[in-house]
Amino acid sequence: MTKLHKAYIGGQWLAGNQGSFEVDDPATGEIVAKVADVSLEQVEQAIEAAHQAFGSWRRLSAQERADLLLAWYHKVGENRQRLAEVITLESGKPIAEALSEVDYGASYLRWYAEEAVRANGRTLPTLPGGRRPMTLKQPVGVVGVITPWNFPLAMIARKVAPALAAGCTLVIKPAAETPLTALLLTGLAEEAGLPPGVINLVPGTDAATIGHRLCTHPKVRKLSFTGSTAVGRILMAQSASGIQRLSLELGGNAPFLVFDDANLEAAVEGLIASKFRNSGQTCVCANRILVQRGIYDPFIRRLKTRMASLTLGPGSLPGADLGPLISDRAIARVESLVDQALEAGAVKTLGAGRVGEASRYYSPTLLESVTPQNPIWSQEIFGPVVTVTPFDTEEEGIALANHTEAGLASYLFSDTLSRAMRVAESLDYGMVGINEGIISSATAPFGGIKSSGLGREGGQEGLDEYLETKYLCLGGMG
Ligand code: NAP
């Protein structure tokens, strides 16, 4: 086992006390690595290491922390191709998407390096009696991080960069499907000079036990989770015992509204970009396509032509638009969702299902006549399946868009500014793409409302998630 297959705790690369677990290549199903499987004791050791390191990390000047984050950013840049190849190997996504994930993840390291020096408190107007009030911004403490497989690098970078900038230390549990990218990224942090204990990585298969400890250990002051709403609910309940701070980036069910006055070409391209990234396996993928009746037929014609042009293939194949789905379980789930949707009255007008018997490739599929009563309406599809529903009026489109428990991303296409603003303000979502299918950026607050979670990643808001505001009142000032 090489160093980059081991757990990283207190600056040491350690074998797992529970042995190892296998990581496969979704394109072939072949085992490509065995990675340390940590025990509960090792998770506790990692929490202790993070707690020890917190004392000195928080006392570094903001500029010193910023310099270390920038050094890590440059290491990631130097290893861009290698990181992208590992992302493709274990997640299956096309290499072009993996390269853009590296750039996107790295942008958080740079942005929060720049932001670290701006965690300012305030001085407030003098109070009666000559008292002087002021606020300080201080790091929350040790942070537990749990991330999913669909962006194995970026989902970690989005949390770790602001946490480090704020002065927090971390224990990270990556998804069991994609620990290799997390290990390589952590190795680069070590090379960049991050002190031992500041970042600890605990790969493992017993997610429930690791998660429980990260939620309930008194030295872990915050948990930041990205993943499914079902697991988010469990973690939120567990965190209640210690009144732990929480950031939850959970599942979405994004509506994609196309109005009669939309630029059709832009709308179809926006939909292709939003829906088919990572073969439909992102939390912000368009999930319910709502098309106004007046342009329904031309929109569907263009969309079909464009979907039929998408190429499936291993992520390592240059030019592949869609890679395999992450696991056998994932493709079986998509098959079953489509079967249920068809039984409930949806009409398949494009798509050939699974490509090859045992493969994880699913061909781009178009389902029309999907109604809110269809079970697929309320599910996050997580596959390359487009569901379409027509609507007549703006009010009806908005009501259909908001008819879900989720509230992460939403999209609308319209060339009328007043309508675009009116609809954007009426959508019950944390994010709205207006004439745009790809919206995430290190500078902007990413996150959801309703069952899609709590908190924001990116922007000034992303730093605040890792800071406490302390109020000081200076008396006796004359
Ligand atoms: P998941 O099953 O919730 O897994 C996510 C992470 O949680 C993995 O590390 C997993 O570990 C761990 N986990 C599983 N059960 C746990 C438990 N009982 N306690 C603690 N941790 C546990 O989600 P997924 O299927 O991998 O990812 C897809 C979901 O993530 C989708 O719903 C998607 O929308 C959401 N997502 C949201 C965002 C966002 O920013 N809002 C971004 C990306 C993805 P193992 O891998 O070891 O099982």
Short mmCIF file of N, CA, C and O and ligand atoms in Angstrom, two decimals, residues 21 145-151 155 158-159 173-178 203-212 214-215 223 225-232 234-235 238 248-253 281-285 326 329 333 380 382 408-409 431 446-448 452-453 457, ligand 1:
data_model
loop_
_atom_site.label_atom_id
_atom_site.label_comp_id
_atom_site.label_asym_id
_atom_site.label_seq_id
_atom_site.Cartn_x
_atom_site.Cartn_y
_atom_site.Cartn_z
N PHE A 21 -10.31 -1.28 1.90
CA PHE A 21 -11.49 -1.50 1.03
C PHE A 21 -11.10 -1.19 -0.41
O PHE A 21 -10.12 -0.50 -0.68
N VAL A 145 -15.97 16.89 8.27
CA VAL A 145 -16.41 17.08 6.88
C VAL A 145 -16.75 15.71 6.28
O VAL A 145 -15.97 14.77 6.41
N ILE A 146 -17.92 15.61 5.66
CA ILE A 146 -18.30 14.36 4.97
C ILE A 146 -18.74 14.74 3.56
O ILE A 146 -19.59 15.63 3.39
N THR A 147 -18.16 14.08 2.56
CA THR A 147 -18.40 14.50 1.17
C THR A 147 -18.85 13.32 0.28
O THR A 147 -18.56 12.17 0.59
N PRO A 148 -19.52 13.64 -0.83
CA PRO A 148 -19.99 12.62 -1.76
C PRO A 148 -18.98 12.35 -2.89
O PRO A 148 -17.95 13.01 -2.97
N TRP A 149 -19.35 11.42 -3.77
CA TRP A 149 -18.44 10.95 -4.82
C TRP A 149 -18.55 11.76 -6.10
O TRP A 149 -17.73 11.60 -6.99
N ASN A 150 -19.59 12.58 -6.24
CA ASN A 150 -19.82 13.13 -7.59
C ASN A 150 -18.85 14.26 -7.98
O ASN A 150 -18.62 14.49 -9.16
N PHE A 151 -18.30 14.96 -6.96
CA PHE A 151 -17.20 15.91 -7.21
C PHE A 151 -16.14 15.61 -6.15
O PHE A 151 -16.07 16.31 -5.13
N MET A 155 -15.92 19.07 -3.84
CA MET A 155 -16.77 19.11 -2.65
C MET A 155 -15.91 19.23 -1.39
O MET A 155 -16.36 19.78 -0.38
N ARG A 158 -14.39 23.06 -1.43
CA ARG A 158 -15.38 24.09 -1.10
C ARG A 158 -15.56 24.27 0.41
O ARG A 158 -16.00 25.31 0.87
N LYS A 159 -15.29 23.20 1.16
CA LYS A 159 -15.43 23.28 2.62
C LYS A 159 -14.09 23.61 3.29
O LYS A 159 -14.00 24.42 4.21
N LYS A 173 -14.00 12.88 6.01
CA LYS A 173 -14.32 11.52 5.54
C LYS A 173 -14.81 11.62 4.10
O LYS A 173 -15.90 12.11 3.83
N PRO A 174 -13.99 11.14 3.15
CA PRO A 174 -14.43 11.20 1.75
C PRO A 174 -15.39 10.05 1.45
O PRO A 174 -15.47 9.09 2.22
N ALA A 175 -16.10 10.13 0.32
CA ALA A 175 -16.99 9.04 -0.08
C ALA A 175 -16.16 7.77 -0.33
O ALA A 175 -15.03 7.85 -0.84
N ALA A 176 -16.73 6.63 0.00
CA ALA A 176 -16.00 5.36 -0.15
C ALA A 176 -15.73 5.05 -1.63
O ALA A 176 -14.75 4.37 -1.96
N GLU A 177 -16.56 5.58 -2.53
CA GLU A 177 -16.33 5.31 -3.97
C GLU A 177 -15.12 6.08 -4.50
O GLU A 177 -14.50 5.66 -5.46
N THR A 178 -14.81 7.25 -3.87
CA THR A 178 -13.80 8.14 -4.47
C THR A 178 -12.79 8.68 -3.44
O THR A 178 -12.62 9.90 -3.33
N PRO A 203 -10.44 7.79 5.47
CA PRO A 203 -11.27 7.00 4.56
C PRO A 203 -11.83 5.79 5.32
O PRO A 203 -11.16 5.26 6.20
N GLY A 204 -13.04 5.39 4.97
CA GLY A 204 -13.59 4.23 5.68
C GLY A 204 -14.90 3.79 5.09
O GLY A 204 -15.53 4.52 4.32
N THR A 205 -15.30 2.57 5.45
CA THR A 205 -16.55 2.02 4.91
C THR A 205 -17.70 2.12 5.91
O THR A 205 -18.85 1.99 5.53
N ASP A 206 -17.37 2.33 7.18
CA ASP A 206 -18.46 2.39 8.17
C ASP A 206 -18.88 3.85 8.35
O ASP A 206 -18.64 4.48 9.40
N ALA A 207 -19.55 4.36 7.30
CA ALA A 207 -19.90 5.79 7.30
C ALA A 207 -20.78 6.16 8.48
O ALA A 207 -20.63 7.24 9.06
N ALA A 208 -21.69 5.26 8.86
CA ALA A 208 -22.63 5.60 9.94
C ALA A 208 -21.88 5.82 11.26
O ALA A 208 -22.15 6.78 11.99
N THR A 209 -20.89 4.95 11.54
CA THR A 209 -20.14 5.09 12.80
C THR A 209 -19.25 6.33 12.76
O THR A 209 -19.18 7.10 13.73
N ILE A 210 -18.57 6.53 11.64
CA ILE A 210 -17.68 7.70 11.52
C ILE A 210 -18.53 8.98 11.64
O ILE A 210 -18.20 9.91 12.39
N GLY A 211 -19.65 9.00 10.93
CA GLY A 211 -20.52 10.17 10.95
C GLY A 211 -21.05 10.43 12.35
O GLY A 211 -21.07 11.58 12.80
N HIS A 212 -21.44 9.38 13.02
CA HIS A 212 -21.99 9.55 14.38
C HIS A 212 -20.94 10.18 15.29
O HIS A 212 -21.23 11.11 16.06
N LEU A 214 -18.35 12.02 14.44
CA LEU A 214 -18.08 13.42 14.06
C LEU A 214 -19.20 14.34 14.54
O LEU A 214 -18.98 15.52 14.83
N CYS A 215 -20.41 13.80 14.65
CA CYS A 215 -21.54 14.62 15.12
C CYS A 215 -21.57 14.77 16.63
O CYS A 215 -22.11 15.75 17.14
N LEU A 223 -20.15 20.46 11.87
CA LEU A 223 -20.15 19.43 10.83
C LEU A 223 -20.57 20.06 9.52
O LEU A 223 -21.56 20.79 9.47
N PHE A 225 -21.54 18.86 5.73
CA PHE A 225 -21.88 17.64 4.99
C PHE A 225 -22.42 18.00 3.62
O PHE A 225 -23.23 18.92 3.48
N THR A 226 -21.99 17.28 2.60
CA THR A 226 -22.64 17.33 1.30
C THR A 226 -23.03 15.91 0.94
O THR A 226 -22.20 14.99 0.97
N GLY A 227 -24.30 15.72 0.60
CA GLY A 227 -24.78 14.39 0.24
C GLY A 227 -26.28 14.38 0.19
O GLY A 227 -26.91 15.42 -0.02
N SER A 228 -26.85 13.22 0.42
CA SER A 228 -28.29 13.07 0.24
C SER A 228 -29.06 13.69 1.40
O SER A 228 -28.56 13.79 2.53
N THR A 229 -30.30 14.06 1.13
CA THR A 229 -31.16 14.62 2.18
C THR A 229 -31.41 13.58 3.27
O THR A 229 -31.45 13.92 4.46
N ALA A 230 -31.53 12.31 2.87
CA ALA A 230 -31.80 11.25 3.87
C ALA A 230 -30.67 11.20 4.91
O ALA A 230 -30.93 11.18 6.12
N VAL A 231 -29.43 11.21 4.45
CA VAL A 231 -28.30 11.16 5.39
C VAL A 231 -28.19 12.50 6.14
O VAL A 231 -27.92 12.53 7.34
N GLY A 232 -28.48 13.60 5.47
CA GLY A 232 -28.45 14.91 6.13
C GLY A 232 -29.37 14.95 7.33
O GLY A 232 -29.03 15.51 8.38
N ILE A 234 -30.27 12.41 9.21
CA ILE A 234 -29.68 11.61 10.30
C ILE A 234 -28.62 12.45 11.02
O ILE A 234 -28.57 12.52 12.24
N LEU A 235 -27.77 13.11 10.24
CA LEU A 235 -26.66 13.87 10.83
C LEU A 235 -27.20 15.05 11.65
O LEU A 235 -26.70 15.35 12.74
N GLN A 238 -28.36 13.77 14.93
CA GLN A 238 -27.24 13.39 15.79
C GLN A 238 -26.52 14.61 16.35
O GLN A 238 -26.05 14.60 17.49
N LEU A 248 -25.30 21.98 5.66
CA LEU A 248 -25.82 20.80 4.96
C LEU A 248 -26.11 21.18 3.51
O LEU A 248 -26.97 22.03 3.24
N GLU A 249 -25.36 20.58 2.60
CA GLU A 249 -25.61 20.77 1.16
C GLU A 249 -26.24 19.48 0.67
O GLU A 249 -25.54 18.48 0.46
N LEU A 250 -27.57 19.48 0.51
CA LEU A 250 -28.28 18.21 0.29
C LEU A 250 -28.83 18.12 -1.14
O LEU A 250 -28.43 18.87 -2.01
N GLY A 251 -29.74 17.19 -1.31
CA GLY A 251 -30.23 16.91 -2.66
C GLY A 251 -31.09 18.03 -3.23
O GLY A 251 -31.66 18.84 -2.51
N GLY A 252 -31.18 18.07 -4.55
CA GLY A 252 -32.02 19.05 -5.24
C GLY A 252 -33.08 18.37 -6.08
O GLY A 252 -33.17 17.13 -6.12
N ASN A 253 -33.91 19.17 -6.71
CA ASN A 253 -34.91 18.68 -7.68
C ASN A 253 -35.20 19.85 -8.60
O ASN A 253 -36.30 20.41 -8.60
N GLN A 281 -25.38 13.30 -12.81
CA GLN A 281 -25.20 13.01 -11.39
C GLN A 281 -24.66 14.22 -10.62
O GLN A 281 -23.59 14.16 -10.02
N THR A 282 -25.37 15.34 -10.70
CA THR A 282 -25.01 16.47 -9.84
C THR A 282 -26.27 16.94 -9.14
O THR A 282 -27.38 16.76 -9.62
N CYS A 283 -26.06 17.60 -7.98
CA CYS A 283 -27.20 18.05 -7.19
C CYS A 283 -27.92 19.21 -7.85
O CYS A 283 -29.06 19.49 -7.52
N VAL A 284 -27.24 19.91 -8.77
CA VAL A 284 -27.88 21.06 -9.44
C VAL A 284 -28.33 20.73 -10.86
O VAL A 284 -28.72 21.61 -11.62
N CYS A 285 -28.28 19.46 -11.24
CA CYS A 285 -28.75 19.05 -12.57
C CYS A 285 -30.22 19.43 -12.73
O CYS A 285 -31.03 19.21 -11.82
N ILE A 326 -21.94 5.90 -11.56
CA ILE A 326 -20.92 5.60 -10.56
C ILE A 326 -20.89 4.12 -10.14
O ILE A 326 -19.82 3.58 -9.89
N ARG A 329 -25.41 -0.13 -8.44
CA ARG A 329 -26.63 0.28 -7.71
C ARG A 329 -27.23 1.53 -8.35
O ARG A 329 -28.45 1.65 -8.49
N ARG A 333 -30.93 1.86 -10.07
CA ARG A 333 -31.90 2.82 -9.53
C ARG A 333 -32.51 3.65 -10.67
O ARG A 333 -33.72 3.88 -10.71
N GLU A 380 -34.84 12.85 -7.17
CA GLU A 380 -33.64 13.39 -7.81
C GLU A 380 -33.14 12.26 -8.72
O GLU A 380 -32.75 11.19 -8.23
N PHE A 382 -30.56 11.68 -10.87
CA PHE A 382 -29.14 11.30 -10.83
C PHE A 382 -28.77 10.35 -11.97
O PHE A 382 -28.10 9.32 -11.79
N LEU A 408 -32.85 23.72 -4.02
CA LEU A 408 -31.43 24.02 -4.27
C LEU A 408 -31.33 24.93 -5.51
O LEU A 408 -31.51 26.12 -5.41
N ALA A 409 -31.09 24.37 -6.68
CA ALA A 409 -30.95 25.20 -7.89
C ALA A 409 -32.25 25.20 -8.69
O ALA A 409 -33.04 24.26 -8.62
N MET A 431 -30.87 29.15 -5.37
CA MET A 431 -30.12 29.65 -6.53
C MET A 431 -31.01 29.64 -7.78
O MET A 431 -31.78 28.70 -7.96
N PHE A 446 -23.33 29.34 -2.74
CA PHE A 446 -24.00 28.14 -3.28
C PHE A 446 -24.73 27.47 -2.12
O PHE A 446 -24.14 27.23 -1.07
N GLY A 447 -26.00 27.14 -2.30
CA GLY A 447 -26.69 26.41 -1.24
C GLY A 447 -28.18 26.40 -1.45
O GLY A 447 -28.70 27.03 -2.37
N GLY A 448 -28.87 25.67 -0.57
CA GLY A 448 -30.29 25.46 -0.78
C GLY A 448 -31.14 25.89 0.40
O GLY A 448 -30.64 26.21 1.48
N SER A 452 -33.27 21.07 0.96
CA SER A 452 -31.94 21.02 0.31
C SER A 452 -30.82 21.51 1.21
O SER A 452 -29.66 21.52 0.80
N GLY A 453 -31.15 21.93 2.43
CA GLY A 453 -30.05 22.14 3.37
C GLY A 453 -29.99 23.49 4.05
O GLY A 453 -30.91 24.30 3.99
N GLU A 457 -21.92 27.74 0.56
CA GLU A 457 -20.49 27.53 0.27
C GLU A 457 -20.10 28.47 -0.86
O GLU A 457 -20.79 28.54 -1.88
P1 NAP B 1 -24.88 9.97 0.44
O1 NAP B 1 -25.26 8.55 0.35
O2 NAP B 1 -25.62 10.85 1.37
O3 NAP B 1 -23.31 9.97 0.78
C1 NAP B 1 -22.59 11.15 0.97
C2 NAP B 1 -21.53 10.92 2.03
O4 NAP B 1 -22.18 10.57 3.25
C3 NAP B 1 -20.56 9.80 1.72
O5 NAP B 1 -19.29 10.13 2.24
C4 NAP B 1 -21.15 8.64 2.51
O6 NAP B 1 -20.20 7.66 2.87
C5 NAP B 1 -21.64 9.36 3.75
N1 NAP B 1 -22.67 8.65 4.49
C6 NAP B 1 -23.54 7.71 4.06
N2 NAP B 1 -24.34 7.30 5.09
C7 NAP B 1 -23.94 7.99 6.19
C8 NAP B 1 -24.36 8.04 7.56
N3 NAP B 1 -25.36 7.29 8.01
N4 NAP B 1 -23.72 8.88 8.39
C9 NAP B 1 -22.70 9.64 7.96
N5 NAP B 1 -22.25 9.65 6.69
C10 NAP B 1 -22.87 8.85 5.81
O7 NAP B 1 -24.97 10.70 -0.95
P2 NAP B 1 -24.39 10.20 -2.35
O8 NAP B 1 -25.38 9.29 -2.95
O9 NAP B 1 -22.99 9.76 -2.22
O10 NAP B 1 -24.33 11.60 -3.12
C11 NAP B 1 -25.36 12.06 -3.87
C12 NAP B 1 -26.22 13.05 -3.09
O11 NAP B 1 -25.44 14.18 -2.73
C13 NAP B 1 -27.34 13.58 -3.94
O12 NAP B 1 -28.52 13.66 -3.20
C14 NAP B 1 -26.85 14.97 -4.32
O13 NAP B 1 -27.86 15.87 -4.64
C15 NAP B 1 -26.12 15.36 -3.09
N6 NAP B 1 -25.17 16.43 -3.41
C16 NAP B 1 -25.46 17.69 -2.97
C17 NAP B 1 -24.63 18.74 -3.28
C18 NAP B 1 -24.94 20.13 -2.80
O14 NAP B 1 -24.04 20.97 -2.83
N7 NAP B 1 -26.14 20.42 -2.34
C19 NAP B 1 -23.47 18.52 -4.03
C20 NAP B 1 -23.20 17.23 -4.48
C21 NAP B 1 -24.07 16.20 -4.15
P3 NAP B 1 -19.99 6.33 1.97
O15 NAP B 1 -19.53 6.81 0.67
O16 NAP B 1 -18.95 5.61 2.74
O17 NAP B 1 -21.32 5.65 1.94
#
